[in-house]
């Protein structure tokens, strides 16, 4: 029991190096007891995916199938995010690489850190498949991701979601399909990158499993009130300054009328009549000038003749 627990606590890189050292130290002839011991020790070894998901605060991750991990097409486009891509993919696939024996402790730590990122990115693609959604559905039924704390949601199951498909952009969030709002996860899961679950997982899951969609309730939405009076929606805009800006931009300047509107209208009509008389006089003056010019031309023509 002690040997099995020690093997489980070790990382896969250390487990592989221990098994290789045992195989190299063993002679050609082995007794029956030695062969049984070696078979039991090999069976106690966990795969990298199982070891990763058994770690503390890794309960949200699913164990990816070996067939899915061995398909190179599923890793397309992820090479640009990983420096030592060939070593990390061999580590995740549990492939024996001779260069693992010559790694230092710092190099092991860096390699495992890159393997965490690569596994998380391929995990976001795996949970969209049929087998991946089936595994995630079990977790959602067990409320592994928590429940919505809003009263009207009635403890609906939360779904993990990322705000970006690229790593190191944002952390994972929790989406409630009932109120359709995003919440922060607990502190123990706040380290998980949002790209490890992707931006489209909740939509795929709800489209493939319509029974998981929240049922429509007859309850009315919460109406904010103060002392029994409903709060107007413009109150928040007024305090933030948005309402004041809108009022100032849409303000129309209107001239105040005089005290007696009747006399004010008469004055306006008188001014209009004066303007009309000025226009008429200007037109008459132009006609008189034109007639004078015509008379002068006639006189000049008669004198010439």
GROMACS .gro file of N, CA and C in nm, residues 52-61:
model
   30
   52UNK      N    1  -0.342   1.382  -1.378
   52UNK     CA    2  -0.376   1.524  -1.384
   52UNK      C    3  -0.513   1.550  -1.322
   53UNK      N    4  -0.610   1.467  -1.353
   53UNK     CA    5  -0.746   1.489  -1.303
   53UNK      C    6  -0.761   1.450  -1.156
   54UNK      N    7  -0.668   1.368  -1.103
   54UNK     CA    8  -0.674   1.330  -0.962
   54UNK      C    9  -0.610   1.432  -0.870
   55UNK      N   10  -0.547   1.532  -0.924
   55UNK     CA   11  -0.484   1.634  -0.840
   55UNK      C   12  -0.590   1.718  -0.769
   56UNK      N   13  -0.547   1.785  -0.664
   56UNK     CA   14  -0.638   1.873  -0.591
   56UNK      C   15  -0.680   1.991  -0.678
   57UNK      N   16  -0.805   2.030  -0.667
   57UNK     CA   17  -0.863   2.142  -0.741
   57UNK      C   18  -0.861   2.118  -0.892
   58UNK      N   19  -0.861   1.990  -0.933
   58UNK     CA   20  -0.870   1.954  -1.075
   58UNK      C   21  -0.997   1.875  -1.103
   59UNK      N   22  -1.095   1.885  -1.014
   59UNK     CA   23  -1.216   1.804  -1.029
   59UNK      C   24  -1.301   1.846  -1.148
   60UNK      N   25  -1.280   1.964  -1.198
   60UNK     CA   26  -1.361   2.012  -1.311
   60UNK      C   27  -1.319   1.950  -1.444
   61UNK      N   28  -1.200   1.894  -1.451
   61UNK     CA   29  -1.148   1.840  -1.577
   61UNK      C   30  -1.195   1.696  -1.597
   0.00000   0.00000   0.00000
